[in-house]
């Protein structure tokens, strides 16, 4: 990890807490709208970042696009913009609202969400973060709406274990404002390290990518590329969409990010593709279309140039795992 990104992440202002744990048995399925809880958890907040640590078992999670991202014990699921999501296990369970499984906050003791058909057990520790940083701005979409990270052995994995132990001990949640600092610092440490791992291969990280999200000229262009990587973008088309000249936009990308807009777009597409290959069952052809390629062959060539292996071989090698 380069120093610029490490420094930027260390200076992120995050407010967080562990707020409940789930004891689920197959088959299970529930849906949640985190923003409905935002004001109750963080008064005045209009956004929340959710994370789920899989303590044991496995599950899948999907946002509105319906794509299921799988997670196993030790994985951390992040929903950076608090999008509505569905979580489930093996088999087809009856989908219910999370609001029917939990009392509304604030909670005097850490609640336990219990749900399922009595089969194989999955335990999950759930938490939230609040931040006004552009990295978590839903308008920018600098991160996928949901992603899964497996942290390598080291301090970060230790913080995940500590979070699990803390939650499983039934500790008093921060929502009653009397909990100790551990409950608030653990989520911040976990999510900071998850971001560090996830962003390690993001495009132009070495050139101050996070700073670019704050750049008044670049931010609108980045927001469009992040939201619509599948479009057939040209520099002229992107410049017109953000009311800049072609040359001014190209110059700004090169000054701040060290590369042209189209080179950035290609790298961003590959970054998204690696996440989809690692945590979903989507075919290579489907992933190619989702990230802006008309054919599997063109996508495979571009992916191999970036990653050194074809999508099929990269997936087979289990490249998500450290």
PDB file of C-alpha atoms in Angstrom, residues 4-187:
ATOM      1  CA  UNK A   4      -0.640   8.510  -0.057  1.00  0.00           C
ATOM      2  CA  UNK A   5      -3.549   6.093   0.258  1.00  0.00           C
ATOM      3  CA  UNK A   6      -2.507   4.976   3.741  1.00  0.00           C
ATOM      4  CA  UNK A   7      -2.392   8.592   4.879  1.00  0.00           C
ATOM      5  CA  UNK A   8      -5.764   9.386   3.305  1.00  0.00           C
ATOM      6  CA  UNK A   9      -7.433   6.419   4.977  1.00  0.00           C
ATOM      7  CA  UNK A  10      -5.876   7.236   8.323  1.00  0.00           C
ATOM      8  CA  UNK A  11      -7.422  10.706   8.130  1.00  0.00           C
ATOM      9  CA  UNK A  12     -10.912   9.530   7.237  1.00  0.00           C
ATOM     10  CA  UNK A  13     -13.410  10.752   9.800  1.00  0.00           C
ATOM     11  CA  UNK A  14     -15.541   7.782  10.755  1.00  0.00           C
ATOM     12  CA  UNK A  15     -18.145   7.332  13.448  1.00  0.00           C
ATOM     13  CA  UNK A  16     -19.013   3.714  14.027  1.00  0.00           C
ATOM     14  CA  UNK A  17     -20.469   1.063  16.225  1.00  0.00           C
ATOM     15  CA  UNK A  18     -21.225  -2.607  16.464  1.00  0.00           C
ATOM     16  CA  UNK A  19     -24.965  -2.669  16.673  1.00  0.00           C
ATOM     17  CA  UNK A  20     -26.350  -6.189  16.452  1.00  0.00           C
ATOM     18  CA  UNK A  21     -25.516  -9.785  15.715  1.00  0.00           C
ATOM     19  CA  UNK A  22     -27.379 -12.362  13.702  1.00  0.00           C
ATOM     20  CA  UNK A  23     -27.898 -16.056  14.390  1.00  0.00           C
ATOM     21  CA  UNK A  24     -29.255 -17.492  11.151  1.00  0.00           C
ATOM     22  CA  UNK A  25     -30.086 -21.027  10.047  1.00  0.00           C
ATOM     23  CA  UNK A  26     -30.683 -22.321   6.539  1.00  0.00           C
ATOM     24  CA  UNK A  27     -32.815 -21.587   4.711  1.00  0.00           C
ATOM     25  CA  UNK A  28     -33.073 -17.892   5.521  1.00  0.00           C
ATOM     26  CA  UNK A  29     -33.620 -14.672   3.617  1.00  0.00           C
ATOM     27  CA  UNK A  30     -34.337 -11.135   4.767  1.00  0.00           C
ATOM     28  CA  UNK A  31     -34.278  -7.651   3.297  1.00  0.00           C
ATOM     29  CA  UNK A  32     -33.120  -4.439   4.894  1.00  0.00           C
ATOM     30  CA  UNK A  33     -33.237  -0.720   4.121  1.00  0.00           C
ATOM     31  CA  UNK A  34     -30.429   0.716   6.270  1.00  0.00           C
ATOM     32  CA  UNK A  35     -31.355   4.311   5.541  1.00  0.00           C
ATOM     33  CA  UNK A  36     -34.611   3.772   7.406  1.00  0.00           C
ATOM     34  CA  UNK A  37     -32.473   3.367  10.540  1.00  0.00           C
ATOM     35  CA  UNK A  38     -29.969   6.130   9.794  1.00  0.00           C
ATOM     36  CA  UNK A  39     -31.473   8.891  11.890  1.00  0.00           C
ATOM     37  CA  UNK A  40     -32.181   6.550  14.801  1.00  0.00           C
ATOM     38  CA  UNK A  41     -28.583   5.312  14.876  1.00  0.00           C
ATOM     39  CA  UNK A  42     -26.854   8.612  14.063  1.00  0.00           C
ATOM     40  CA  UNK A  43     -29.198  11.571  14.650  1.00  0.00           C
ATOM     41  CA  UNK A  44     -29.223  13.845  11.634  1.00  0.00           C
ATOM     42  CA  UNK A  45     -27.461  11.348   9.365  1.00  0.00           C
ATOM     43  CA  UNK A  46     -28.672  11.001   5.786  1.00  0.00           C
ATOM     44  CA  UNK A  47     -26.389   8.093   4.957  1.00  0.00           C
ATOM     45  CA  UNK A  48     -24.911   5.021   6.606  1.00  0.00           C
ATOM     46  CA  UNK A  49     -22.172   2.595   5.687  1.00  0.00           C
ATOM     47  CA  UNK A  50     -23.016  -0.950   6.746  1.00  0.00           C
ATOM     48  CA  UNK A  51     -20.605  -3.798   7.325  1.00  0.00           C
ATOM     49  CA  UNK A  52     -21.206  -7.439   8.186  1.00  0.00           C
ATOM     50  CA  UNK A  53     -18.510  -9.750   9.537  1.00  0.00           C
ATOM     51  CA  UNK A  54     -19.224 -13.429   8.885  1.00  0.00           C
ATOM     52  CA  UNK A  55     -18.238 -15.127  12.133  1.00  0.00           C
ATOM     53  CA  UNK A  56     -19.154 -18.645  10.980  1.00  0.00           C
ATOM     54  CA  UNK A  57     -21.000 -20.306   8.146  1.00  0.00           C
ATOM     55  CA  UNK A  58     -21.638 -18.510   4.864  1.00  0.00           C
ATOM     56  CA  UNK A  59     -24.212 -16.294   3.186  1.00  0.00           C
ATOM     57  CA  UNK A  60     -24.921 -14.212   0.126  1.00  0.00           C
ATOM     58  CA  UNK A  61     -25.913 -10.576  -0.195  1.00  0.00           C
ATOM     59  CA  UNK A  62     -27.460  -8.704  -3.118  1.00  0.00           C
ATOM     60  CA  UNK A  63     -28.487  -5.109  -3.782  1.00  0.00           C
ATOM     61  CA  UNK A  64     -31.056  -3.930  -6.322  1.00  0.00           C
ATOM     62  CA  UNK A  65     -29.238  -5.443  -9.306  1.00  0.00           C
ATOM     63  CA  UNK A  66     -29.961  -8.891  -7.865  1.00  0.00           C
ATOM     64  CA  UNK A  67     -26.387 -10.178  -8.212  1.00  0.00           C
ATOM     65  CA  UNK A  68     -25.510 -12.433  -5.274  1.00  0.00           C
ATOM     66  CA  UNK A  69     -22.113 -11.860  -3.658  1.00  0.00           C
ATOM     67  CA  UNK A  70     -21.004 -14.766  -1.497  1.00  0.00           C
ATOM     68  CA  UNK A  71     -19.168 -14.478   1.807  1.00  0.00           C
ATOM     69  CA  UNK A  72     -17.653 -17.082   4.108  1.00  0.00           C
ATOM     70  CA  UNK A  73     -16.322 -17.147   7.661  1.00  0.00           C
ATOM     71  CA  UNK A  74     -13.793 -14.335   8.152  1.00  0.00           C
ATOM     72  CA  UNK A  75     -15.094 -12.261   5.238  1.00  0.00           C
ATOM     73  CA  UNK A  76     -16.336  -8.700   5.661  1.00  0.00           C
ATOM     74  CA  UNK A  77     -19.300  -7.491   3.587  1.00  0.00           C
ATOM     75  CA  UNK A  78     -19.463  -3.719   3.051  1.00  0.00           C
ATOM     76  CA  UNK A  79     -22.402  -1.658   1.789  1.00  0.00           C
ATOM     77  CA  UNK A  80     -20.693   1.744   1.594  1.00  0.00           C
ATOM     78  CA  UNK A  81     -23.820   3.744   0.713  1.00  0.00           C
ATOM     79  CA  UNK A  82     -26.434   2.030   2.829  1.00  0.00           C
ATOM     80  CA  UNK A  83     -28.317   0.648  -0.161  1.00  0.00           C
ATOM     81  CA  UNK A  84     -31.273  -1.650   0.324  1.00  0.00           C
ATOM     82  CA  UNK A  85     -30.065  -5.246   0.347  1.00  0.00           C
ATOM     83  CA  UNK A  86     -31.192  -8.835   0.667  1.00  0.00           C
ATOM     84  CA  UNK A  87     -29.220 -11.435   2.600  1.00  0.00           C
ATOM     85  CA  UNK A  88     -29.741 -15.169   2.424  1.00  0.00           C
ATOM     86  CA  UNK A  89     -28.249 -18.611   2.899  1.00  0.00           C
ATOM     87  CA  UNK A  90     -28.441 -22.002   1.230  1.00  0.00           C
ATOM     88  CA  UNK A  91     -31.824 -22.996  -0.122  1.00  0.00           C
ATOM     89  CA  UNK A  92     -34.866 -20.845  -0.738  1.00  0.00           C
ATOM     90  CA  UNK A  93     -36.175 -19.198   2.413  1.00  0.00           C
ATOM     91  CA  UNK A  94     -39.219 -16.995   2.810  1.00  0.00           C
ATOM     92  CA  UNK A  95     -38.081 -13.395   2.495  1.00  0.00           C
ATOM     93  CA  UNK A  96     -39.013 -11.171   5.437  1.00  0.00           C
ATOM     94  CA  UNK A  97     -38.220  -7.597   6.421  1.00  0.00           C
ATOM     95  CA  UNK A  98     -35.465  -7.077   8.959  1.00  0.00           C
ATOM     96  CA  UNK A  99     -37.849  -4.721  10.763  1.00  0.00           C
ATOM     97  CA  UNK A 100     -39.996  -7.734  11.646  1.00  0.00           C
ATOM     98  CA  UNK A 101     -36.997  -9.449  13.258  1.00  0.00           C
ATOM     99  CA  UNK A 102     -35.643  -6.589  15.406  1.00  0.00           C
ATOM    100  CA  UNK A 103     -37.113  -4.107  17.805  1.00  0.00           C
ATOM    101  CA  UNK A 104     -36.463  -0.507  16.704  1.00  0.00           C
ATOM    102  CA  UNK A 105     -33.413   1.265  18.205  1.00  0.00           C
ATOM    103  CA  UNK A 106     -32.165   2.526  20.582  1.00  0.00           C
ATOM    104  CA  UNK A 107     -31.290  -0.746  22.303  1.00  0.00           C
ATOM    105  CA  UNK A 108     -30.367  -1.208  25.962  1.00  0.00           C
ATOM    106  CA  UNK A 109     -28.540  -4.429  25.154  1.00  0.00           C
ATOM    107  CA  UNK A 110     -27.099  -5.617  21.871  1.00  0.00           C
ATOM    108  CA  UNK A 111     -29.986  -7.287  20.027  1.00  0.00           C
ATOM    109  CA  UNK A 112     -29.711 -10.671  18.371  1.00  0.00           C
ATOM    110  CA  UNK A 113     -31.456 -11.262  15.060  1.00  0.00           C
ATOM    111  CA  UNK A 114     -32.627 -14.871  14.919  1.00  0.00           C
ATOM    112  CA  UNK A 115     -34.149 -16.234  11.752  1.00  0.00           C
ATOM    113  CA  UNK A 116     -34.211 -19.310   9.575  1.00  0.00           C
ATOM    114  CA  UNK A 117     -35.416 -22.832   9.031  1.00  0.00           C
ATOM    115  CA  UNK A 118     -33.253 -24.682  11.529  1.00  0.00           C
ATOM    116  CA  UNK A 119     -30.528 -25.959   9.203  1.00  0.00           C
ATOM    117  CA  UNK A 120     -26.840 -25.082   9.043  1.00  0.00           C
ATOM    118  CA  UNK A 121     -25.992 -22.079  11.246  1.00  0.00           C
ATOM    119  CA  UNK A 122     -24.430 -18.799  10.092  1.00  0.00           C
ATOM    120  CA  UNK A 123     -23.423 -16.140  12.621  1.00  0.00           C
ATOM    121  CA  UNK A 124     -22.869 -12.545  11.536  1.00  0.00           C
ATOM    122  CA  UNK A 125     -21.751  -9.416  13.383  1.00  0.00           C
ATOM    123  CA  UNK A 126     -23.324  -6.268  11.957  1.00  0.00           C
ATOM    124  CA  UNK A 127     -22.149  -2.701  12.338  1.00  0.00           C
ATOM    125  CA  UNK A 128     -22.476   0.769  10.912  1.00  0.00           C
ATOM    126  CA  UNK A 129     -20.291   3.737  10.140  1.00  0.00           C
ATOM    127  CA  UNK A 130     -21.142   7.319   9.365  1.00  0.00           C
ATOM    128  CA  UNK A 131     -18.815   9.579   7.407  1.00  0.00           C
ATOM    129  CA  UNK A 132     -19.192  12.755   5.364  1.00  0.00           C
ATOM    130  CA  UNK A 133     -16.043  11.944   3.354  1.00  0.00           C
ATOM    131  CA  UNK A 134     -16.513  11.920  -0.458  1.00  0.00           C
ATOM    132  CA  UNK A 135     -15.447   8.280  -0.454  1.00  0.00           C
ATOM    133  CA  UNK A 136     -18.827   7.489   1.129  1.00  0.00           C
ATOM    134  CA  UNK A 137     -20.869   9.996  -0.870  1.00  0.00           C
ATOM    135  CA  UNK A 138     -23.695   8.154  -2.677  1.00  0.00           C
ATOM    136  CA  UNK A 139     -23.529  10.723  -5.473  1.00  0.00           C
ATOM    137  CA  UNK A 140     -19.910   9.806  -6.252  1.00  0.00           C
ATOM    138  CA  UNK A 141     -20.228   6.019  -6.099  1.00  0.00           C
ATOM    139  CA  UNK A 142     -16.477   5.670  -5.792  1.00  0.00           C
ATOM    140  CA  UNK A 143     -17.046   2.157  -4.459  1.00  0.00           C
ATOM    141  CA  UNK A 144     -19.341  -0.668  -5.590  1.00  0.00           C
ATOM    142  CA  UNK A 145     -22.722  -0.731  -3.807  1.00  0.00           C
ATOM    143  CA  UNK A 146     -21.666  -3.964  -2.108  1.00  0.00           C
ATOM    144  CA  UNK A 147     -18.316  -5.737  -1.936  1.00  0.00           C
ATOM    145  CA  UNK A 148     -16.750  -8.575   0.023  1.00  0.00           C
ATOM    146  CA  UNK A 149     -13.201  -8.621   1.367  1.00  0.00           C
ATOM    147  CA  UNK A 150     -11.182 -11.412   2.954  1.00  0.00           C
ATOM    148  CA  UNK A 151      -8.469  -9.846   5.089  1.00  0.00           C
ATOM    149  CA  UNK A 152      -5.009 -11.453   5.158  1.00  0.00           C
ATOM    150  CA  UNK A 153      -3.529 -12.639   8.439  1.00  0.00           C
ATOM    151  CA  UNK A 154      -2.273  -9.773  10.584  1.00  0.00           C
ATOM    152  CA  UNK A 155      -3.615  -6.964  12.764  1.00  0.00           C
ATOM    153  CA  UNK A 156      -6.662  -6.387  10.575  1.00  0.00           C
ATOM    154  CA  UNK A 157      -7.774 -10.010  10.863  1.00  0.00           C
ATOM    155  CA  UNK A 158      -7.168  -9.708  14.603  1.00  0.00           C
ATOM    156  CA  UNK A 159      -9.552  -6.743  14.775  1.00  0.00           C
ATOM    157  CA  UNK A 160     -12.184  -8.791  12.972  1.00  0.00           C
ATOM    158  CA  UNK A 161     -11.770 -11.543  15.568  1.00  0.00           C
ATOM    159  CA  UNK A 162     -11.944  -8.985  18.380  1.00  0.00           C
ATOM    160  CA  UNK A 163     -15.145  -7.551  16.923  1.00  0.00           C
ATOM    161  CA  UNK A 164     -16.694 -10.995  16.777  1.00  0.00           C
ATOM    162  CA  UNK A 165     -15.672 -11.788  20.349  1.00  0.00           C
ATOM    163  CA  UNK A 166     -16.988  -8.438  21.578  1.00  0.00           C
ATOM    164  CA  UNK A 167     -20.336  -8.909  19.876  1.00  0.00           C
ATOM    165  CA  UNK A 168     -20.757 -12.532  20.874  1.00  0.00           C
ATOM    166  CA  UNK A 169     -20.154 -11.565  24.501  1.00  0.00           C
ATOM    167  CA  UNK A 170     -23.382  -9.566  24.319  1.00  0.00           C
ATOM    168  CA  UNK A 171     -21.719  -6.241  25.078  1.00  0.00           C
ATOM    169  CA  UNK A 172     -23.816  -3.115  25.570  1.00  0.00           C
ATOM    170  CA  UNK A 173     -24.119  -1.274  22.243  1.00  0.00           C
ATOM    171  CA  UNK A 174     -22.929   2.307  21.713  1.00  0.00           C
ATOM    172  CA  UNK A 175     -26.461   3.439  20.917  1.00  0.00           C
ATOM    173  CA  UNK A 176     -27.118   4.042  24.608  1.00  0.00           C
ATOM    174  CA  UNK A 177     -23.987   6.264  24.745  1.00  0.00           C
ATOM    175  CA  UNK A 178     -22.513   4.395  27.722  1.00  0.00           C
ATOM    176  CA  UNK A 179     -20.393   1.829  25.931  1.00  0.00           C
ATOM    177  CA  UNK A 180     -16.610   1.927  26.109  1.00  0.00           C
ATOM    178  CA  UNK A 181     -14.373   3.183  23.336  1.00  0.00           C
ATOM    179  CA  UNK A 182     -13.644  -0.347  22.089  1.00  0.00           C
ATOM    180  CA  UNK A 183     -17.128  -0.625  20.650  1.00  0.00           C
ATOM    181  CA  UNK A 184     -16.664   2.475  18.515  1.00  0.00           C
ATOM    182  CA  UNK A 185     -13.026   2.041  17.535  1.00  0.00           C
ATOM    183  CA  UNK A 186     -13.287  -1.576  16.396  1.00  0.00           C
ATOM    184  CA  UNK A 187     -15.635  -0.833  13.480  1.00  0.00           C
TER     185      UNK A 187
END
